[in-house]
GROMACS .gro file of C-alpha atoms in nm:
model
  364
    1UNK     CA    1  -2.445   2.620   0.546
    2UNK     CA    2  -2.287   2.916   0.438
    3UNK     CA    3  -1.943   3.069   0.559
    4UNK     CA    4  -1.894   3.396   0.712
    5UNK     CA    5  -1.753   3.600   0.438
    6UNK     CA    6  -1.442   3.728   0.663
    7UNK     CA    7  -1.057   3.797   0.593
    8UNK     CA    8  -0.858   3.509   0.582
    9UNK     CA    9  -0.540   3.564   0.838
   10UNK     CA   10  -0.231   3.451   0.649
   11UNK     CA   11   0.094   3.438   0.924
   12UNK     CA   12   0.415   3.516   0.803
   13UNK     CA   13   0.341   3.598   0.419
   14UNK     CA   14   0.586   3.620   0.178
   15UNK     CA   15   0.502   3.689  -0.242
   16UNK     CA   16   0.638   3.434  -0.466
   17UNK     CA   17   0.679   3.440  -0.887
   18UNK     CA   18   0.473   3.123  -1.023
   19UNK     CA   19   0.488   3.003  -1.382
   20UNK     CA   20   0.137   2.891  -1.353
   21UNK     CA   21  -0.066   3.122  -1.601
   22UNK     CA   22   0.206   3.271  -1.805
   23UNK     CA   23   0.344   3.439  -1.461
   24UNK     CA   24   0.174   3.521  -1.156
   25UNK     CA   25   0.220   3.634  -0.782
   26UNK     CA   26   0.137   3.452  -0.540
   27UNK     CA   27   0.140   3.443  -0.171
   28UNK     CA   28   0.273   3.159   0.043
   29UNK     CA   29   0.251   3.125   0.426
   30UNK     CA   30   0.025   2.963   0.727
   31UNK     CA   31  -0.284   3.005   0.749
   32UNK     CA   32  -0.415   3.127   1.103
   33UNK     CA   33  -0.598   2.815   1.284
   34UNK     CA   34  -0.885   3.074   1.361
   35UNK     CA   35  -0.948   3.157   0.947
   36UNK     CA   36  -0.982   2.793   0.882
   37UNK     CA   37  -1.376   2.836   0.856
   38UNK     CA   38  -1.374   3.067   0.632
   39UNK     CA   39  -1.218   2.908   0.388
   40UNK     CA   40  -1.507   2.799   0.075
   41UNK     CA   41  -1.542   2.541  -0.168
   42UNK     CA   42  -1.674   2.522  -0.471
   43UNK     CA   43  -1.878   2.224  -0.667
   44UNK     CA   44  -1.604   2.082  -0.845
   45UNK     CA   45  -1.436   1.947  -0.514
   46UNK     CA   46  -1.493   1.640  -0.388
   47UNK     CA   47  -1.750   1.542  -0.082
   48UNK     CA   48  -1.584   1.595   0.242
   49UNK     CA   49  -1.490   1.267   0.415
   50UNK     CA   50  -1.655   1.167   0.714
   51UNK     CA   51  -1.443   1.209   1.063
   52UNK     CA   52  -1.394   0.858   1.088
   53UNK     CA   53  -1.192   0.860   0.755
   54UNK     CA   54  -0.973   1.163   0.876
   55UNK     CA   55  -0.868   1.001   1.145
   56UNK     CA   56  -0.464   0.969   1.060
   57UNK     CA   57  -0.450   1.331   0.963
   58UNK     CA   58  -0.640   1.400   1.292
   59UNK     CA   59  -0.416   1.207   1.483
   60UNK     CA   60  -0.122   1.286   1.321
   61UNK     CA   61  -0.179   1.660   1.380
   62UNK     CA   62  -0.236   1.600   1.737
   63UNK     CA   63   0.108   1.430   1.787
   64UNK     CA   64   0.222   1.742   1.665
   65UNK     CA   65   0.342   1.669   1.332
   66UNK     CA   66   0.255   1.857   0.989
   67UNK     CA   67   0.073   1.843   0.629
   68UNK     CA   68   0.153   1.918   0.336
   69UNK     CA   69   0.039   2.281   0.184
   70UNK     CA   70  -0.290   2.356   0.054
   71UNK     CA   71  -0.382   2.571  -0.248
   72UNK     CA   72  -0.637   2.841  -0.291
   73UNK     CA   73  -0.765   3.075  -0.525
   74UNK     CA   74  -0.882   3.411  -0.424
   75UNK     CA   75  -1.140   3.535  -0.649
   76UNK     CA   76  -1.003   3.894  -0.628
   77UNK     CA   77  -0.659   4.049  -0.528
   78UNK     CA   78  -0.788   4.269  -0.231
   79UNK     CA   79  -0.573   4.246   0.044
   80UNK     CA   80  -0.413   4.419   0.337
   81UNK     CA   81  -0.076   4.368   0.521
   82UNK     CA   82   0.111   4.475   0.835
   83UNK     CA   83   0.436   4.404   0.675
   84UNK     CA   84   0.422   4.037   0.832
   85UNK     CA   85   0.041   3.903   0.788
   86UNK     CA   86  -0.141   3.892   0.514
   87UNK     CA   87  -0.537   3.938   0.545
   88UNK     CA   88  -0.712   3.754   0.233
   89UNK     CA   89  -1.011   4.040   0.181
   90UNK     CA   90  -1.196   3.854  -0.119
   91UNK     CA   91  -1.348   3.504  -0.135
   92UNK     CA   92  -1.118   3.201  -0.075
   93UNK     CA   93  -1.188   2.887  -0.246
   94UNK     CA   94  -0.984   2.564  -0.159
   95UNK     CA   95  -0.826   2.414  -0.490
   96UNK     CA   96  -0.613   2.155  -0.308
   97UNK     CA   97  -0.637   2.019   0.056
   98UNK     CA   98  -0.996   2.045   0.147
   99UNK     CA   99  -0.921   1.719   0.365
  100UNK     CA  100  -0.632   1.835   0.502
  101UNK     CA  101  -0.858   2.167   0.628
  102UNK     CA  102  -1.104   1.945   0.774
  103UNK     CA  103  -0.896   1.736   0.975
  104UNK     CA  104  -0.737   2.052   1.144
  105UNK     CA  105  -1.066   2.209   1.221
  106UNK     CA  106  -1.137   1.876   1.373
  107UNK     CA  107  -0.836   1.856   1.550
  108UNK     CA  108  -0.882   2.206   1.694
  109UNK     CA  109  -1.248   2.067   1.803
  110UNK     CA  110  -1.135   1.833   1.991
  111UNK     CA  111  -0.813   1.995   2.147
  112UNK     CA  112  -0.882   2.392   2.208
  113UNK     CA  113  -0.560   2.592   2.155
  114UNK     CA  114  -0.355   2.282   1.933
  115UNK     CA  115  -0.082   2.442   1.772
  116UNK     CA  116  -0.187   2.382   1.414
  117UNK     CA  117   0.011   2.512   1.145
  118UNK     CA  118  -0.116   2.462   0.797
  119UNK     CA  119   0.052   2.611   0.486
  120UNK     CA  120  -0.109   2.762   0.187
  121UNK     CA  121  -0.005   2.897  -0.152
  122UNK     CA  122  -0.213   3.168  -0.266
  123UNK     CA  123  -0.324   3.223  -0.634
  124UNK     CA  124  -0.488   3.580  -0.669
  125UNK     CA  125  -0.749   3.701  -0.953
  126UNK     CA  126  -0.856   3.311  -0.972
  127UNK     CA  127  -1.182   3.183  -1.086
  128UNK     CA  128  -1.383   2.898  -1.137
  129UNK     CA  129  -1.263   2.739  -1.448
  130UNK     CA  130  -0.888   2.804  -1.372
  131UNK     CA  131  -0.942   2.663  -1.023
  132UNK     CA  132  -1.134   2.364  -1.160
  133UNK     CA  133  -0.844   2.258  -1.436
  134UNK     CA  134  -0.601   2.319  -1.161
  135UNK     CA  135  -0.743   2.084  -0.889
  136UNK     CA  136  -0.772   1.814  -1.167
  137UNK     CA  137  -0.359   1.832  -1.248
  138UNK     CA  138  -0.337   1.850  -0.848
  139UNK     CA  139  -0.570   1.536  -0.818
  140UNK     CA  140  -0.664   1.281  -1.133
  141UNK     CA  141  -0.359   1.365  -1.328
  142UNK     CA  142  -0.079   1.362  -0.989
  143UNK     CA  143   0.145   0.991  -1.002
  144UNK     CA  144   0.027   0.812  -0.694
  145UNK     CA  145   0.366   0.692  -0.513
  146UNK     CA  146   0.366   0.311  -0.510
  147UNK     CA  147   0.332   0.076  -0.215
  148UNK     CA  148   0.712  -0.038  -0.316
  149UNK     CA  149   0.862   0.295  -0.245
  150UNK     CA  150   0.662   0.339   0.017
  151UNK     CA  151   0.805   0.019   0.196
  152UNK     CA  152   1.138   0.042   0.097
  153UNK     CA  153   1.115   0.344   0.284
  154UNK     CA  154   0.963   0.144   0.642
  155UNK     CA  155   1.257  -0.005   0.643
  156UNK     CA  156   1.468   0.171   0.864
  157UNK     CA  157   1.166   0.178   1.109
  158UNK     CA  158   1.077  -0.200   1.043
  159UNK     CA  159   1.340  -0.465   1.135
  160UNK     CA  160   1.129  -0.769   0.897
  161UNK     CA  161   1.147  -0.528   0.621
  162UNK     CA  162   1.493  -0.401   0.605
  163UNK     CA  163   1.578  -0.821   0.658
  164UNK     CA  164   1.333  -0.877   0.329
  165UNK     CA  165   1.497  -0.610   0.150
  166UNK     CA  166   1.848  -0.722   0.234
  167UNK     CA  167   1.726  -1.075   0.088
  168UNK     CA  168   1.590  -0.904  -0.225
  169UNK     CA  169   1.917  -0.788  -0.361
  170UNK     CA  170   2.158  -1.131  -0.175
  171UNK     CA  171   2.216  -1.294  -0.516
  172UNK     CA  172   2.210  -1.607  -0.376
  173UNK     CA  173   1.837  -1.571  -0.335
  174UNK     CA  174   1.653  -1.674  -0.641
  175UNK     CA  175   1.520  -1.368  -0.685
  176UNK     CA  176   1.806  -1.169  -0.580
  177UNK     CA  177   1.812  -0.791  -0.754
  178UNK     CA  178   1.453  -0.906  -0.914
  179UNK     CA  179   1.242  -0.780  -0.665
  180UNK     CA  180   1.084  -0.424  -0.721
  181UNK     CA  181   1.108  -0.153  -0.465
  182UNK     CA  182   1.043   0.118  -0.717
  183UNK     CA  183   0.784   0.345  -0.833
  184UNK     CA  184   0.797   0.214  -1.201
  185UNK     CA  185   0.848  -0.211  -1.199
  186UNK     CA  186   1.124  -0.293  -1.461
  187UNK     CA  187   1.126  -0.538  -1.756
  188UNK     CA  188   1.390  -0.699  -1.539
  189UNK     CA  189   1.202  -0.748  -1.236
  190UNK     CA  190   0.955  -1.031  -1.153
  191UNK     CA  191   0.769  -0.971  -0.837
  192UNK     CA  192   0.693  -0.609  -0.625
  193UNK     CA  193   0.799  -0.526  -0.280
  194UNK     CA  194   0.424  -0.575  -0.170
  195UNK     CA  195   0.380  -0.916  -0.282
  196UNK     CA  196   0.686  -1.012  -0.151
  197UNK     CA  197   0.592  -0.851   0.208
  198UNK     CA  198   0.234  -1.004   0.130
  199UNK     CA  199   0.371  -1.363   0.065
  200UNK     CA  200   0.577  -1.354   0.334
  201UNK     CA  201   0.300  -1.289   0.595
  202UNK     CA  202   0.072  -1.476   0.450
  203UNK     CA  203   0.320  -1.809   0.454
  204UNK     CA  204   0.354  -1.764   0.820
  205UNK     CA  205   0.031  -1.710   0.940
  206UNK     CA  206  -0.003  -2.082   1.141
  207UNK     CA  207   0.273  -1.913   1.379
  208UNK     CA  208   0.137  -1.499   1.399
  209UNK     CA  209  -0.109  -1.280   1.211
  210UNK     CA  210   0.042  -1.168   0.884
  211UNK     CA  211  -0.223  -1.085   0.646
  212UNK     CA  212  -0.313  -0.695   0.657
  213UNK     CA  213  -0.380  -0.532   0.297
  214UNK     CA  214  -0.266  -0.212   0.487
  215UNK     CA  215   0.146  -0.187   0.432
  216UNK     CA  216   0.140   0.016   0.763
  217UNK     CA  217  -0.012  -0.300   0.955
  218UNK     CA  218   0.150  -0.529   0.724
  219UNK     CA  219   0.467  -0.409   0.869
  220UNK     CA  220   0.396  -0.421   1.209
  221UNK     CA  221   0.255  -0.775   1.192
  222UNK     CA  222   0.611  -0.908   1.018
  223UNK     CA  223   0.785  -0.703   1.315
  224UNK     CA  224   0.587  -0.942   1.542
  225UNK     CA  225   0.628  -1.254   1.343
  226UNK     CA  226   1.017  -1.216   1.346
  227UNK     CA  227   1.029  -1.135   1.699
  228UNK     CA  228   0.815  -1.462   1.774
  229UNK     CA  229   1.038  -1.726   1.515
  230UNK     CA  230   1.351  -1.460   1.444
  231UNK     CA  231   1.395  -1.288   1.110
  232UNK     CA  232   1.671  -1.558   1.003
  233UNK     CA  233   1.374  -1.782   0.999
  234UNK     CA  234   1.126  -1.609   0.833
  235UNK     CA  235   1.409  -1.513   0.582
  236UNK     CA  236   1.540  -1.903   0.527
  237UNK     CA  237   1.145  -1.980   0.480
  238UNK     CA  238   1.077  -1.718   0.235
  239UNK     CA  239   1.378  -1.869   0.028
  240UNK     CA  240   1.307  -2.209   0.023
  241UNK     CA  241   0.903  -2.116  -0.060
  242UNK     CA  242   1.111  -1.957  -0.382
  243UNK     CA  243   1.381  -2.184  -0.403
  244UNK     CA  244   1.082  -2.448  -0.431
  245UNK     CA  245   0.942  -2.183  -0.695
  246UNK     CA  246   1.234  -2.185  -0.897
  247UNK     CA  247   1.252  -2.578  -0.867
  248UNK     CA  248   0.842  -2.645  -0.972
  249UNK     CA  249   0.864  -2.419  -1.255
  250UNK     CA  250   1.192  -2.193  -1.301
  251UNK     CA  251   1.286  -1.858  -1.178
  252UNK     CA  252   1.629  -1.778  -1.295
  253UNK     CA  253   1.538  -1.864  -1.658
  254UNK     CA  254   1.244  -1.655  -1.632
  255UNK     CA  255   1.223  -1.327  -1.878
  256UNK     CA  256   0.862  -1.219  -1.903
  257UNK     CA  257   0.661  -1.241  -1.585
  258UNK     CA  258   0.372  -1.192  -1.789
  259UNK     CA  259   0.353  -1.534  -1.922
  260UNK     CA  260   0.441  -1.698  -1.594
  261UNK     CA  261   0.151  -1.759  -1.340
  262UNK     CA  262   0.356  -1.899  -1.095
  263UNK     CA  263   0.453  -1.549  -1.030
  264UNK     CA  264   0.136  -1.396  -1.043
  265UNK     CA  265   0.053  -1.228  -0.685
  266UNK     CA  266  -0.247  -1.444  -0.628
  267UNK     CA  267  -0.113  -1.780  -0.713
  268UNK     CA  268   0.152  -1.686  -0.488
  269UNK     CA  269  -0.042  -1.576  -0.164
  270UNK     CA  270  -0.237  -1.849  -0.207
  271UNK     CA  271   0.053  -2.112  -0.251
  272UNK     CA  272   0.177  -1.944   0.052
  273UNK     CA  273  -0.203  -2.007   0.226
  274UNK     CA  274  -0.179  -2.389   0.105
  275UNK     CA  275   0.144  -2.444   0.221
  276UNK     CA  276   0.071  -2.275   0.596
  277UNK     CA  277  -0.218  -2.467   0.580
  278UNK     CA  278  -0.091  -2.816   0.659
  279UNK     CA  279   0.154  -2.995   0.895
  280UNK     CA  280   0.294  -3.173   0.573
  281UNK     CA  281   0.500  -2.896   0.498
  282UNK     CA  282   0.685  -2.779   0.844
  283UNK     CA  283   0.957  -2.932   1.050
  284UNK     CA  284   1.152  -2.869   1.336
  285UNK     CA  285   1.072  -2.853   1.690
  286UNK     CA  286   0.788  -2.583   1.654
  287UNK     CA  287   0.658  -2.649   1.353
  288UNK     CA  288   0.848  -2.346   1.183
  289UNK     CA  289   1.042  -2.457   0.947
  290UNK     CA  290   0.919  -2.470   0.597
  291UNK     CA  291   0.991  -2.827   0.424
  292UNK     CA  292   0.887  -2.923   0.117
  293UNK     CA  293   1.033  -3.271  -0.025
  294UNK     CA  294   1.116  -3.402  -0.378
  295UNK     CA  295   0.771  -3.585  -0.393
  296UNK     CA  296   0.560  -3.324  -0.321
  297UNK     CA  297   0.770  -3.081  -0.506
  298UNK     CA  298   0.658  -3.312  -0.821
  299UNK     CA  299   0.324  -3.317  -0.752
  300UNK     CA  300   0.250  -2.950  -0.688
  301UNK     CA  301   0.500  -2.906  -0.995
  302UNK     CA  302   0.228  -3.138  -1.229
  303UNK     CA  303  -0.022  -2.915  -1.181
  304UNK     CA  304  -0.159  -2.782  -1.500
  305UNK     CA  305  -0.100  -2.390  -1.408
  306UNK     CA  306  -0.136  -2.307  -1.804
  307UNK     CA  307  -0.475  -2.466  -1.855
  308UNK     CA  308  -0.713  -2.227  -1.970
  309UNK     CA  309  -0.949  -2.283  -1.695
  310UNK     CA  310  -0.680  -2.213  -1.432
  311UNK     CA  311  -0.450  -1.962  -1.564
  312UNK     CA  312  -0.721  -1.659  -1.530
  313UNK     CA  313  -0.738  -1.788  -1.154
  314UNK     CA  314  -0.353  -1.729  -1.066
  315UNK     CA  315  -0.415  -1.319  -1.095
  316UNK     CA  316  -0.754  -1.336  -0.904
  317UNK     CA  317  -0.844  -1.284  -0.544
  318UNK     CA  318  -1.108  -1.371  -0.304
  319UNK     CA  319  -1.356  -1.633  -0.421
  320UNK     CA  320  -1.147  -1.691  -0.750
  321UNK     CA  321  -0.808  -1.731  -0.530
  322UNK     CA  322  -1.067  -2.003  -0.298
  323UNK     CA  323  -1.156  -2.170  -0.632
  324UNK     CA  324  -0.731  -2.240  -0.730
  325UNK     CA  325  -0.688  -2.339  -0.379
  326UNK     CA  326  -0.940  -2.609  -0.385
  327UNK     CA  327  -0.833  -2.732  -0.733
  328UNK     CA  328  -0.470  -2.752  -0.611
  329UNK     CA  329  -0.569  -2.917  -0.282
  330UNK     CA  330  -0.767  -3.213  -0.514
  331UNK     CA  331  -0.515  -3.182  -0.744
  332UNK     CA  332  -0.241  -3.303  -0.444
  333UNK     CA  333  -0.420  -3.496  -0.319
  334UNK     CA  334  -0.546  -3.774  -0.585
  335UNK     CA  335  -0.435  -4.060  -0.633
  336UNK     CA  336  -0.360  -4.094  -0.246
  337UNK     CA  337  -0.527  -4.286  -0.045
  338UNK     CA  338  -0.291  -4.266   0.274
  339UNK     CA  339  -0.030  -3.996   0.290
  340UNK     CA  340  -0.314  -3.706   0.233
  341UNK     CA  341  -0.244  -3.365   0.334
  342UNK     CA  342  -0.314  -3.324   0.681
  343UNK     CA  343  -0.477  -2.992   0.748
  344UNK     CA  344  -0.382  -2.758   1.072
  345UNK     CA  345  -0.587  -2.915   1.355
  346UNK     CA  346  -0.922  -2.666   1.368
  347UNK     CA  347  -0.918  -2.646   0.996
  348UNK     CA  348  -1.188  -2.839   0.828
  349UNK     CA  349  -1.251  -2.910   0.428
  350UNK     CA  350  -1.492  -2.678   0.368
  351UNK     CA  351  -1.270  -2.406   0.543
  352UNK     CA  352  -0.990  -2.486   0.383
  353UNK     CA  353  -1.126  -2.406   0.074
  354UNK     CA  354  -1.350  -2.115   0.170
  355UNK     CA  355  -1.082  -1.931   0.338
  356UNK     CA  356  -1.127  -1.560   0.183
  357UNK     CA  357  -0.798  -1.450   0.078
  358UNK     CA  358  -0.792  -1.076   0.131
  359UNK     CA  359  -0.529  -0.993  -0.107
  360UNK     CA  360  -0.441  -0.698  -0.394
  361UNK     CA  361  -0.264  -0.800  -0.647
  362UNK     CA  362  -0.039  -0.514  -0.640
  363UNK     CA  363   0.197  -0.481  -0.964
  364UNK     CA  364   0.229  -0.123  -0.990
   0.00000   0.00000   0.00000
C-alpha cells in the first residue's frame, strides 16, 4: 500500500559533518511518533517481520526503554525548520532500522499516546544505489557481538553466571583463565562462555530445567537451578565433570582444541546428558552431587573418541549427538552383566537414546 507522501517531523534537529561520501551534512534527531508512517522503503530491504517476531522491541519500548538510531536517506535536500524541528519535505527511505520502525508503530497501536522516542540520522541528496551499498555495510558486513560477551555481561544481573565466571578464571579449576568470554576466542582458550553455561545446565537437568538455546533463558534457568541446590554446588559439579575431563583425556596439557573432541561442544553437552542421565553417577542425600569413580572413569576414558566413525559425531547435534550417546551408553555398558547403568526412573532405552539434544555448538 502506498504511503502518504507527507513531511517527516524531525524533534530537536541538529546538522552534523559525516565522512560518509567524501563529506556530507547530515541531520540527527527524533523522529516524531506521528511521521513514523511516512517513512518508505525501498526493494533492497529486507521483508518486514511478522508482530510475533517484534515482540522484545515491542515490549521493550513499552517498559519505556529505547533503540538504537535508525538511518535514512532523503532523496532530495528540501527542508524547512523553525529553528528547533526539522520537517523532511522529500521522500524518506529507511536504510537502517526498518524493524526497529515497525515495532514502534506497533507499540503506538497498541498503547495510544506511548512516549516513543526513536532517533534518526539523516543523509540528504541520497539515492538508491548509495542507500543500497550503505544498508549492506550496516547489515551483512556489521561483526555480530558474540554470545560470550554478551554473557559476561548478564553477570552482574545473574548470580549462576557471575559464580561460573568467577570459576573460569580460579586457577585451581582445570580450565581456569581458558574459558572464553570474548568476542574473538584465543589460541589459548579451549571452550566459550556458552558451552560452558550450556554444559552446565545441561549436567543438571535431573534436579531443574537447564537446557534453553536462548542465553536470556539460559540464564534465568541456572538462576533457578542454584537457588534450588546452591551455586557452591553447581560450581563443585561443574569442576569435577572437568576435573573428570582432564583425568579421561587431559586438559592442562591440551594446546589445540581443534584436535581434541573431548572438548568439542557436542561431546560435551552430551557427556553432560549421559552423566544426568543415571543414578550411577550422583551421591549425597539428594542425589546432587556429581560422582564419578576410578572404574568408570576408565571405562568412559577407553572409549575410542578418535575413531573415524565417532570423531565427526563429537561436533554434531541433534540426531548425530543421539547417535554418540547411544554408542557411549553400549560402549559402558559391555562387558557387564550386573553393575549396568541404571537410568533415571521414567527413562526408558529407547529414550535414552532418542533424547533430542537441542544444542549450538557455539565457538565463535
Amino acid at each position: 500500500m502506498a504511503q502518504d507522501l507527507k513531511s517527516v517531523k524531525i524533534i530537536n534537529g541538529a546538522l552534523h559533518e559525516s565522512p560518509l561520501r567524501g563529506g556530507t551534512i547530515i541531520l540527527r534527531g527524533v523522529i516524531d511518533s506521528n511521521s513514523l508512517k511516512a517513512l518508505r522503503y525501498d526493494d533492497y530491504q529486507r521483508e518486514a517481520l511478522p508482530l510475533a517476531s517484534l515482540a522484545k522491541l515491542t515490549n521493550a519500548l513499552k517498559a519505556g526503554e529505547s533503540l538504537p538510531d535508525i538511518e535514512i536517506g532523503m532523496r532530495g535536500a528540501k527542508t524547512r525548520d523553525t529553528g528547533e524541528h526539522w520537517y523532511l519535505q522529500d521522500e524518506c527511505y529507511v536504510i537502517d532500522g526498518q524493524q526497529r520502525v515497525n515495532a514502534c508503530i506497533n507499540a503506538l497501536s497498541m498503547q495510544p499516546g506511548l512516549p516513543v522516542f526513536l532517533g534518526a540520522a539523516v543523509h540528504f541528496n541520497t539515492d538508491k544505489i548509495w542507500e543500497r551499498t550503505r544498508f549492506r555495510i550496516l547489515n551483512s558486513d556489521r561483526v555480530k557481538v558474540s554470545p560470550n560477551v554478551l554473557a559476561r555481561n548478564l553477570r552482574d544481573d545473574h548470580p549462576m553466571l557471575a559464580a561460573l565466571y568467577k570459576l573460569s578464571h580460579n586457577d585451581s579449576f582445570v580450565l581456569g583463565g581458558k574459558v572464553s568470554w570474548d568476542q574473538n576466542m584465543r589460541r589459548t582458550k579451549l571452550l566459550t562462555a556458552l558451552n560452558l553455561l550450556k554444559v552446565a545446565g545441561r549436567l543438571h537437568t535431573h534436579i531443574s530445567p537447564g537446557q534453553s538455546t536462548r542465553l536470556d533463558e539460559l540464564a534465568k534457568q541456572l538462576d533457578a537451578l542454584a537457588e534450588r541446590a546452591t551455586a557452591s554446588r553447581i560450581r563443585e559439579n561443574v569442576a569435577t565433570f572437568f576435573g573428570a575431563i582432564d583425568e579421561m583425556w587431559g586438559i592442562r596439557t591440551v594446546q589445540y582444541r581443534d584436535f581434541s573432541p573431548w572438548l568439542h561442544g557436542g561431546f560435551l553437552y552430551m557427556l553432560a546428558r549421559f552423566f544426568s542421565n543415571h543414578l550411577d553417577f550422583w551421591r549425597d542425600v539428594n542425589g546432587w552431587k556429581l560422582f564419578i569413580d576410578s572404574e568408570q572413569k576408565r571405562k568412559i576414558a577407553s572409549f575410542p573418541l578418535n575413531d573415524p566413525g565417532i570423531k565427526p559425531l563429537t561436533s554434531s547435534a541433534g540426531a548425530s549427538a543421539n547417535v554418540l550417546y547411544e554408542l557411549l551408553l553400549k560402549h559402558v555398558n559391555s562387558g557387564r552383566r550386573t553393575k549396568r547403568l541404571q537410568p533415571r526412573p521414567g527413562l526408558n532405552g529407547a529414550e535414552e537414546a532418542t533424547e533430542t539434544a537441542e544444542f549450538e555448538n557455539a565457538e565463535a
